[in-house]
PDB file of C-alpha atoms in Angstrom:
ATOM      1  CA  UNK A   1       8.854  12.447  -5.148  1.00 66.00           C
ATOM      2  CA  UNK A   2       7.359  10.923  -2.175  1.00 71.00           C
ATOM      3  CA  UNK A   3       5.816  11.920   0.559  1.00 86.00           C
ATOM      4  CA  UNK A   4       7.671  10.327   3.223  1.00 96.00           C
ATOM      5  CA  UNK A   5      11.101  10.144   2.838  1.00 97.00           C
ATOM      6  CA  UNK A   6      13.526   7.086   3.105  1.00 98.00           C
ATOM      7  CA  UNK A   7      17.066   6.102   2.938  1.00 98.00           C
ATOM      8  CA  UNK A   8      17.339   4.458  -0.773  1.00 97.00           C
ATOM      9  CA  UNK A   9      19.478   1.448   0.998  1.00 97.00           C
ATOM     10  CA  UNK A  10      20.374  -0.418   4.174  1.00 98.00           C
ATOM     11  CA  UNK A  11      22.670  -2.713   4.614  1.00 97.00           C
ATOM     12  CA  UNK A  12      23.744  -5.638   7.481  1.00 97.00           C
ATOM     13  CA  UNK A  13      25.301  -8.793   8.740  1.00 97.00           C
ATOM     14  CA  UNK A  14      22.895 -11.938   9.489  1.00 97.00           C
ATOM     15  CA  UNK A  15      22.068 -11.284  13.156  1.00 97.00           C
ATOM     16  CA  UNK A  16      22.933  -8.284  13.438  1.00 97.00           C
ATOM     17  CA  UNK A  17      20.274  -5.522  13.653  1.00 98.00           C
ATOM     18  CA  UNK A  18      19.467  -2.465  11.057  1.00 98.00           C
ATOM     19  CA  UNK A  19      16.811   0.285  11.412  1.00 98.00           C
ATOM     20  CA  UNK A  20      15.208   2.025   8.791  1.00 98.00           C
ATOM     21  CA  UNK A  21      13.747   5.706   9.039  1.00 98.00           C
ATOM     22  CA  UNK A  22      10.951   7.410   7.525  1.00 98.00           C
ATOM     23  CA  UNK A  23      10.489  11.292   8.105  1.00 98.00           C
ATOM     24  CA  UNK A  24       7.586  13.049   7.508  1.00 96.00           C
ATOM     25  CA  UNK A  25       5.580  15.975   8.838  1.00 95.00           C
ATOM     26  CA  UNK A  26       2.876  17.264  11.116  1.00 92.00           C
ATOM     27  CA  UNK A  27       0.583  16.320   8.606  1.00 92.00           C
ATOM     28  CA  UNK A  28       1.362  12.536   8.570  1.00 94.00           C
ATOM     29  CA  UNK A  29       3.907  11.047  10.895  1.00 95.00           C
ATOM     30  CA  UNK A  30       3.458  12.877  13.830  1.00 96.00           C
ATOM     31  CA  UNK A  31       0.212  14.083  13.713  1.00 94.00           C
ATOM     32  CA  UNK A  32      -1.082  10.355  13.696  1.00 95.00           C
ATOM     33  CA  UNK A  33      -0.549   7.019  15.308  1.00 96.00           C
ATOM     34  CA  UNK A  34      -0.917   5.238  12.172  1.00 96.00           C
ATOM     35  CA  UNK A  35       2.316   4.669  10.680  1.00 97.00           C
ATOM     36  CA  UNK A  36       2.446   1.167   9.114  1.00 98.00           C
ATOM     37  CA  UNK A  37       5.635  -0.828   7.493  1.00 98.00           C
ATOM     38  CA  UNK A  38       5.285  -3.221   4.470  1.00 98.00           C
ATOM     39  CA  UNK A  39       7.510  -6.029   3.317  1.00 98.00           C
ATOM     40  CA  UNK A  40       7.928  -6.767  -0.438  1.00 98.00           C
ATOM     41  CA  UNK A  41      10.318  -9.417  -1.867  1.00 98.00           C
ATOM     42  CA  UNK A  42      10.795  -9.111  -5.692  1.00 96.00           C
ATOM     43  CA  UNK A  43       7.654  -9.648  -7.602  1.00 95.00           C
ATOM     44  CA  UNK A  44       5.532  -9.856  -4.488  1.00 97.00           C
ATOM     45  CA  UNK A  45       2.932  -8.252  -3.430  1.00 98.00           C
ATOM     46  CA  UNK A  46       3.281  -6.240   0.309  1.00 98.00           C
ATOM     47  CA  UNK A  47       2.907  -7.810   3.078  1.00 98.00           C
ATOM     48  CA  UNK A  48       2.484  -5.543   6.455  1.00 98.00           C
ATOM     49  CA  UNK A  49       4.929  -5.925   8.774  1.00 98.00           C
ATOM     50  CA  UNK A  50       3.680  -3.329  11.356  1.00 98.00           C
ATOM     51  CA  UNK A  51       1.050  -1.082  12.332  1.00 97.00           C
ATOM     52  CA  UNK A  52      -0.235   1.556  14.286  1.00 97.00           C
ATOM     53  CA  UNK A  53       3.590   2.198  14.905  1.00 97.00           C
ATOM     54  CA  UNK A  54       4.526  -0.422  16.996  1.00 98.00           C
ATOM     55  CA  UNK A  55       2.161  -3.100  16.420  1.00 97.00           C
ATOM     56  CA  UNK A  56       2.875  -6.455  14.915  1.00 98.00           C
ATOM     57  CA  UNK A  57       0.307  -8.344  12.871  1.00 96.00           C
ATOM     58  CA  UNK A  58      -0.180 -12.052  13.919  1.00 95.00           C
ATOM     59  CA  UNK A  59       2.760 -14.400  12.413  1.00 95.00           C
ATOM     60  CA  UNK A  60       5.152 -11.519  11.888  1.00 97.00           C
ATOM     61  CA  UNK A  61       9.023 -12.065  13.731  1.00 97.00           C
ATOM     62  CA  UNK A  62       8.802 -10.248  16.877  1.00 96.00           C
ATOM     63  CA  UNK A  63      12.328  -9.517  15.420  1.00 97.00           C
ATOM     64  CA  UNK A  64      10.542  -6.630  13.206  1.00 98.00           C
ATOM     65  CA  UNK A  65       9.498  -3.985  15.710  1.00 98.00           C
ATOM     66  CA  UNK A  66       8.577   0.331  14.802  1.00 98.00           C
ATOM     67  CA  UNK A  67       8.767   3.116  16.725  1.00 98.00           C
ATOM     68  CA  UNK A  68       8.389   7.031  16.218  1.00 98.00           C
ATOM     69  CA  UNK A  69       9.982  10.403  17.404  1.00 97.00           C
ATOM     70  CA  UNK A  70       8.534  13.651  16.701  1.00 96.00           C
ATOM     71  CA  UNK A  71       8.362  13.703  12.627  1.00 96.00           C
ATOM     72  CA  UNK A  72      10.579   9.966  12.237  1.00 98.00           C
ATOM     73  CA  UNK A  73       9.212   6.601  12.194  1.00 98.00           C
ATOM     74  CA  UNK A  74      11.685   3.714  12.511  1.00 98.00           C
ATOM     75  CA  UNK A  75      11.593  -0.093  11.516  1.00 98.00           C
ATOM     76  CA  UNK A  76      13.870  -2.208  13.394  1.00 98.00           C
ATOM     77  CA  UNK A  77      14.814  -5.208  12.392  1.00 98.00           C
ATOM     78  CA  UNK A  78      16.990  -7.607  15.220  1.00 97.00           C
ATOM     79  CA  UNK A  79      19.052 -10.585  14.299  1.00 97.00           C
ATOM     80  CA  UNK A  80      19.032 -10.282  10.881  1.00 98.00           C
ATOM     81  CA  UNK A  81      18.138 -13.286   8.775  1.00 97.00           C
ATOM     82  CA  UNK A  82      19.046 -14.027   5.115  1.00 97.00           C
ATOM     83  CA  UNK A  83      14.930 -13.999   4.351  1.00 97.00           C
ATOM     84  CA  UNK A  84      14.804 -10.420   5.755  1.00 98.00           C
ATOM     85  CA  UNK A  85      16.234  -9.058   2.475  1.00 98.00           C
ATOM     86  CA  UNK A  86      13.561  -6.803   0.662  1.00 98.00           C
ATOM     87  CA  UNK A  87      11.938  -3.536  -0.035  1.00 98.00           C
ATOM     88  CA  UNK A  88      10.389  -1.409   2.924  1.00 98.00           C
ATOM     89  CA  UNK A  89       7.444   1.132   3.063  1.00 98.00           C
ATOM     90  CA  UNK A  90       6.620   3.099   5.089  1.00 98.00           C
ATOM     91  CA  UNK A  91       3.148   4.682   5.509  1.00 97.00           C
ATOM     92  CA  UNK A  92       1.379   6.796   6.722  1.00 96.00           C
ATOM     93  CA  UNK A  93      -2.670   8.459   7.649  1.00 94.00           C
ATOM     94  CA  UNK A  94      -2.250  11.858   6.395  1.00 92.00           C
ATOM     95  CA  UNK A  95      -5.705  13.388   6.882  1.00 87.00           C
ATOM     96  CA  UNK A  96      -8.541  14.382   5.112  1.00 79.00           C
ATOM     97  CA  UNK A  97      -6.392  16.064   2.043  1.00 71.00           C
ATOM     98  CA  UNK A  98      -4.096  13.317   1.489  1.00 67.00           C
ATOM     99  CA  UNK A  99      -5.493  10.181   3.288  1.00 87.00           C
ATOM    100  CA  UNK A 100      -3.088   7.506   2.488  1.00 92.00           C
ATOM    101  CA  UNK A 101       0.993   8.288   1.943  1.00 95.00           C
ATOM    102  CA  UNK A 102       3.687   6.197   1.374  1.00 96.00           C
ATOM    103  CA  UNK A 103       8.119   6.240   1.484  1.00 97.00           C
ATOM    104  CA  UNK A 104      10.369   5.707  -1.431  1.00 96.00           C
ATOM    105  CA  UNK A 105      11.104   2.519  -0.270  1.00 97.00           C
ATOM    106  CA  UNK A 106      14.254   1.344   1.522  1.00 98.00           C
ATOM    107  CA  UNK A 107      16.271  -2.002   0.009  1.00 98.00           C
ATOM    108  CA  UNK A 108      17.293  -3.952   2.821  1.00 98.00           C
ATOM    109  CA  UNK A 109      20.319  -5.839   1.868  1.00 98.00           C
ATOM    110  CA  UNK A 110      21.774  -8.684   4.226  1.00 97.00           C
ATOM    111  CA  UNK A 111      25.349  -9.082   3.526  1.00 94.00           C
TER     112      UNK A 111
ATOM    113  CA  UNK B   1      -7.693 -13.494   5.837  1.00 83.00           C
ATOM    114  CA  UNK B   2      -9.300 -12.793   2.505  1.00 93.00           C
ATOM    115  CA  UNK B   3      -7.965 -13.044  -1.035  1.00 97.00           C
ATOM    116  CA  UNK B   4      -8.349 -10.584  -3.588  1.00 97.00           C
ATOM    117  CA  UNK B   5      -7.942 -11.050  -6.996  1.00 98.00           C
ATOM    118  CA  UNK B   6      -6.795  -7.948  -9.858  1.00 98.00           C
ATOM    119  CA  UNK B   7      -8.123  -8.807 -13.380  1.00 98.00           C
ATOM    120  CA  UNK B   8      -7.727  -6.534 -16.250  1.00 96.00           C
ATOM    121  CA  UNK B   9      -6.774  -5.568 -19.744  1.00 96.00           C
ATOM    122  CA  UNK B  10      -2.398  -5.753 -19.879  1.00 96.00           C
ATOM    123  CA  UNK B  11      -2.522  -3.670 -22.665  1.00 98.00           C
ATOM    124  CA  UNK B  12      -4.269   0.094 -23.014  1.00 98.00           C
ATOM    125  CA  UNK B  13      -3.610   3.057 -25.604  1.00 98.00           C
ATOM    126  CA  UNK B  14      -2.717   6.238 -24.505  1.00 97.00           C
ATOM    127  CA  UNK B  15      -5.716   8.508 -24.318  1.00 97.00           C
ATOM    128  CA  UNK B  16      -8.290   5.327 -23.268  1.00 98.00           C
ATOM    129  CA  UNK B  17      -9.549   4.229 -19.778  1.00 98.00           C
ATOM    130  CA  UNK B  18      -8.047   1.871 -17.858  1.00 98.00           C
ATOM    131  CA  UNK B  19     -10.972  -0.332 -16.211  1.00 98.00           C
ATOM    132  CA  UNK B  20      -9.661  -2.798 -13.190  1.00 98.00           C
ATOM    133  CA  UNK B  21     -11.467  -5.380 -11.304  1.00 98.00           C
ATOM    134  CA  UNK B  22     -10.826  -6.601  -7.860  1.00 98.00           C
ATOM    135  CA  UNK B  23     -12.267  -9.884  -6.599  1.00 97.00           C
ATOM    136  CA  UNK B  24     -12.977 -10.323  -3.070  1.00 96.00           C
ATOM    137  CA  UNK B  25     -13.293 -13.798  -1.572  1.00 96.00           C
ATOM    138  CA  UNK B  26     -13.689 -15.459   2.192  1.00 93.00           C
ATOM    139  CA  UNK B  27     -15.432 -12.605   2.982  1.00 91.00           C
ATOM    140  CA  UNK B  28     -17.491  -9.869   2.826  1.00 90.00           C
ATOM    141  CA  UNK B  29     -16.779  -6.906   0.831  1.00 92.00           C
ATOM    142  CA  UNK B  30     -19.576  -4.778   2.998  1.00 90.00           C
ATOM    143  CA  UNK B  31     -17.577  -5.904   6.503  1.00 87.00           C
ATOM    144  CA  UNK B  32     -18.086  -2.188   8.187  1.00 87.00           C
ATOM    145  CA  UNK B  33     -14.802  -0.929   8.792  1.00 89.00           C
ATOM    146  CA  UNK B  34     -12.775  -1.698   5.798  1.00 92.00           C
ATOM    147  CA  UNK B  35     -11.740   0.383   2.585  1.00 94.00           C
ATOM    148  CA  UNK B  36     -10.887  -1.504  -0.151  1.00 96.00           C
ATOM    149  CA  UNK B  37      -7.874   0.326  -1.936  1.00 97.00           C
ATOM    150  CA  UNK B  38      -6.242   0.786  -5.274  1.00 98.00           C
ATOM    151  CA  UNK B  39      -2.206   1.028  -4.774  1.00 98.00           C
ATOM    152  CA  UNK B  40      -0.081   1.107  -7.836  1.00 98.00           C
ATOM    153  CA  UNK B  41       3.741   0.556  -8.191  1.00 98.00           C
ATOM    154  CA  UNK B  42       5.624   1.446 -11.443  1.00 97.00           C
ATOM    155  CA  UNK B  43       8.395  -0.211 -12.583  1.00 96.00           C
ATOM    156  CA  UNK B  44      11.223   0.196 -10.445  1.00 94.00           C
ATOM    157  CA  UNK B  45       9.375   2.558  -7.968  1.00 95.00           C
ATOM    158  CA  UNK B  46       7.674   2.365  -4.888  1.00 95.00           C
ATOM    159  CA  UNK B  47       4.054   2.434  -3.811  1.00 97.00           C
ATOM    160  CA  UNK B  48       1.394   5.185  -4.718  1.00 96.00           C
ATOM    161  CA  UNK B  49      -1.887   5.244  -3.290  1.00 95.00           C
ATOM    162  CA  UNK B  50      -4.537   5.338  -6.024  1.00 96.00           C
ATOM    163  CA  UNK B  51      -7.699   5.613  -3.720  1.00 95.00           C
ATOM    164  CA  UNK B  52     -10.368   3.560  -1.801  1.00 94.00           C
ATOM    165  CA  UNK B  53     -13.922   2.748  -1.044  1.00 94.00           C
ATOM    166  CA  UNK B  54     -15.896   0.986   1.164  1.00 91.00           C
ATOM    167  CA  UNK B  55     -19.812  -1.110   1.063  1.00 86.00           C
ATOM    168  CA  UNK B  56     -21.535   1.842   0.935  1.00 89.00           C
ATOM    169  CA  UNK B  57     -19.730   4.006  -1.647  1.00 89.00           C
ATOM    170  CA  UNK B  58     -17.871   6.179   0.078  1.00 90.00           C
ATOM    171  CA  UNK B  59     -14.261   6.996  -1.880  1.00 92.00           C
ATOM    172  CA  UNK B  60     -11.455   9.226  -1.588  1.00 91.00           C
ATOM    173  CA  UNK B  61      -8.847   9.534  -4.268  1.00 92.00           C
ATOM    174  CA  UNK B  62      -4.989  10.906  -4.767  1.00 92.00           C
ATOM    175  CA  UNK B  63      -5.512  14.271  -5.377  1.00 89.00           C
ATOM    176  CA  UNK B  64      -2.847  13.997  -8.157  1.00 90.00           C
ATOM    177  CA  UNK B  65      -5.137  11.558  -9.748  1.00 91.00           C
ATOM    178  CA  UNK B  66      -8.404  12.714  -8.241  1.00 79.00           C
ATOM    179  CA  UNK B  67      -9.754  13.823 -12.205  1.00 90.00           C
ATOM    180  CA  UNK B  68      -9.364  10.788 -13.337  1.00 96.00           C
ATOM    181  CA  UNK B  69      -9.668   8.108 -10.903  1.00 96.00           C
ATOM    182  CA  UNK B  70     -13.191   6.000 -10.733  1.00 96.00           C
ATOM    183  CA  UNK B  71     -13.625   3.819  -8.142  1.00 96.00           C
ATOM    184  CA  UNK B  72     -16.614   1.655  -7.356  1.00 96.00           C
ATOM    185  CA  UNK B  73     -18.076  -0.986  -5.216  1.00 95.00           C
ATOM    186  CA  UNK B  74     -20.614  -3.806  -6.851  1.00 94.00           C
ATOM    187  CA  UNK B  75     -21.797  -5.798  -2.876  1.00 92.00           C
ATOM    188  CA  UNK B  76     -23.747  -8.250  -4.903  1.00 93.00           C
ATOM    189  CA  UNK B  77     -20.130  -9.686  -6.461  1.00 95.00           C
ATOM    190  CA  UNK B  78     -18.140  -8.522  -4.003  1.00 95.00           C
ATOM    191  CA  UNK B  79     -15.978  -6.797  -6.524  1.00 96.00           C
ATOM    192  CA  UNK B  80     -14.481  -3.345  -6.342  1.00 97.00           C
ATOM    193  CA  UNK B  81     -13.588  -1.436  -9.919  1.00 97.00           C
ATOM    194  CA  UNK B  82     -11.051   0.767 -10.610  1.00 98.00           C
ATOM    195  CA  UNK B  83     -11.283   3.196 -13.794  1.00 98.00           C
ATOM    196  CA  UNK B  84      -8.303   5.336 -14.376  1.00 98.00           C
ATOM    197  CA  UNK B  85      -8.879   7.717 -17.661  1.00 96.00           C
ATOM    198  CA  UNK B  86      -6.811   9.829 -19.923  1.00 96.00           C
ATOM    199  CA  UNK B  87      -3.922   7.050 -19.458  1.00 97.00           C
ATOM    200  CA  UNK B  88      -0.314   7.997 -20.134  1.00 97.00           C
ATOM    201  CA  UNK B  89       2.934   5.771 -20.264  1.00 97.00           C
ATOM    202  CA  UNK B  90       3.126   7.460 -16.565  1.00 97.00           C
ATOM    203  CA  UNK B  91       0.170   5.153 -15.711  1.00 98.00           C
ATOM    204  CA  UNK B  92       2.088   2.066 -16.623  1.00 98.00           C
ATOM    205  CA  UNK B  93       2.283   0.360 -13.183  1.00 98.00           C
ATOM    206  CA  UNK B  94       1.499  -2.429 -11.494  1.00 98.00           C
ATOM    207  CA  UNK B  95      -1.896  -2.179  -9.543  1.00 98.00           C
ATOM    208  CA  UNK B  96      -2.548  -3.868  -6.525  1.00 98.00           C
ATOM    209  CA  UNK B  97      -5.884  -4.463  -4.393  1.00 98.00           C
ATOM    210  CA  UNK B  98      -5.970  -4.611  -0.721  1.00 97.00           C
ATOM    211  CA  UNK B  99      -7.767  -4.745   1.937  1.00 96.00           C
ATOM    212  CA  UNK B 100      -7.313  -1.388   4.116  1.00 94.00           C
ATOM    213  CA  UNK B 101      -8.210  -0.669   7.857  1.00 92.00           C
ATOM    214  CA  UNK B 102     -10.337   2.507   8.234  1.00 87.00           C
ATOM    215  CA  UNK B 103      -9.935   2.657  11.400  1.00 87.00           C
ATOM    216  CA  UNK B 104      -6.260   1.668  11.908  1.00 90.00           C
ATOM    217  CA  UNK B 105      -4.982   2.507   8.437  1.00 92.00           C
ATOM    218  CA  UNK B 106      -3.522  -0.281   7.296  1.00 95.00           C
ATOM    219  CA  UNK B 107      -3.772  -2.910   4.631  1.00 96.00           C
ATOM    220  CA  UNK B 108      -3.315  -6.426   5.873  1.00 95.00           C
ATOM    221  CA  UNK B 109      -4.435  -8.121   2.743  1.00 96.00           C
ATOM    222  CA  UNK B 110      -3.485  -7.942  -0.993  1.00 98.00           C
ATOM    223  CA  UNK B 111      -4.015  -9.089  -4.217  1.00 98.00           C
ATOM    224  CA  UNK B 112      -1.194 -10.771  -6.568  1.00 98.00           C
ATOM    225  CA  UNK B 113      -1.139  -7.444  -8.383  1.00 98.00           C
ATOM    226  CA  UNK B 114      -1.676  -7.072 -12.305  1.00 98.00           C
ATOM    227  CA  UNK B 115       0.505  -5.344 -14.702  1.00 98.00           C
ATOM    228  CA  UNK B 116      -1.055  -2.950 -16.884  1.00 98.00           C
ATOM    229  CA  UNK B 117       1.145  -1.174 -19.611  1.00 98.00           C
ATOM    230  CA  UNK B 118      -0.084   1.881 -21.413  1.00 98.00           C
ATOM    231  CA  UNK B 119       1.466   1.887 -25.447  1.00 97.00           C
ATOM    232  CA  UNK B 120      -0.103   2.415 -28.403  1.00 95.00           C
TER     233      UNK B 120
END
């Protein structure tokens, strides 16, 4: 079971938009700004999409963008594109127990 | 960006160590800052965290794994080890490397990743 929790699947139309939630606790999500979002097409490695929340890495789609409320961290992904399909992590800081956490993983399907 | 390389046994019995190494290259595996981090994925599942360490030695570990997990840094190769011991078939899993902010939490660069089954 992991730490964070996602939903198992996503699903939408190209160019339309989908988010993707990640709830965890005071000891991860919300008690730190460093929730991060990885990318990872079928036998790929991950490639981070965003960090510190909301930040995008250089050469990522400004159409991927994260946010967070309370506990829940949300990937949003805007005008969906065919290329978009692919597992997503979440992750998390989670202190000096646990350090490093991670979601389930969501599959992003574009239909 | 820097590449990182996973080489390694495929193969290990149950009961023996698994013994990983990372290669680091276009840069400096003693860049202040940086953890260098052992993920692993099994088959079909999502990430775990395995642990990290940066230049000067410092590591943390899962504490689900903390009894078994080795990790170490060699500066002059600019290679980071993993040892994992007591292996199970639960330890079958693809490993990844990466490169992982210590300031910012995040890992920006990863290896290819290297399968590593556990059967007798």
């Amino acid at each position: 079971q992991s730490a964070l929790t996602q939903p198992p699947s996503a699903s939408g139309s190209p160019g339309q938009s989908v988010t993707i939630s990640c709830t965890g606790t005071s000891s991860d999500v919300s008690g730190y700004n460093y929730v991060s979002w990885y990318q990872q097409h079928p036998g790929k490695a991950p490639k981070l999409m965003i960090y510190e929340v909301t930040k995008r890495p250089s050469g990522v789609p400004d159409r991927f963008s994260g946010s967070k409320s309370g506990n829940t961290a949300s990937l949003t992904v805007s005008g969906l594109q065919a290329e978009d399909e692919a597992d997503y992590y979440c992750s998390s800081y989670a202190g000096s127990n646990n350090f490093v956490v991670f979601g389930g993983g969501t599959k992003l399907t574009v239909l | 960006q820097v590449q990182l390389q996973e080489s390694g046994p495929g193969l290990v019995k149950p009961s023996q160590t698994l013994s990983l190494t990372c290669t680091v290259s276009g840069g400096s595996i003693s860049s202040p800052g940086y953890y260098w981090t052992w993920i692993r994925q099994r088959p079909g599942k999502g990430l775990e965290w395995v642990g990290y360490i940066n230049y000067s030695g410092t590591t943390y570990s899962n504490p689900s794994l903390k009894s078994r997990v080795r990790i170490s840094v060699d500066t002059s190769k600019n290679q980071v080890s993993l040892k994992l011991g007591s292996v199970t078939a639960a330890d079958t899993a693809v490993y990844f490397c990466a490169k992982y902010s210590g300031d910012y939490a995040y890992s920006d660069s990863w290896g290819q990743g290297t399968l590593v089954t556990v059967s007798s």
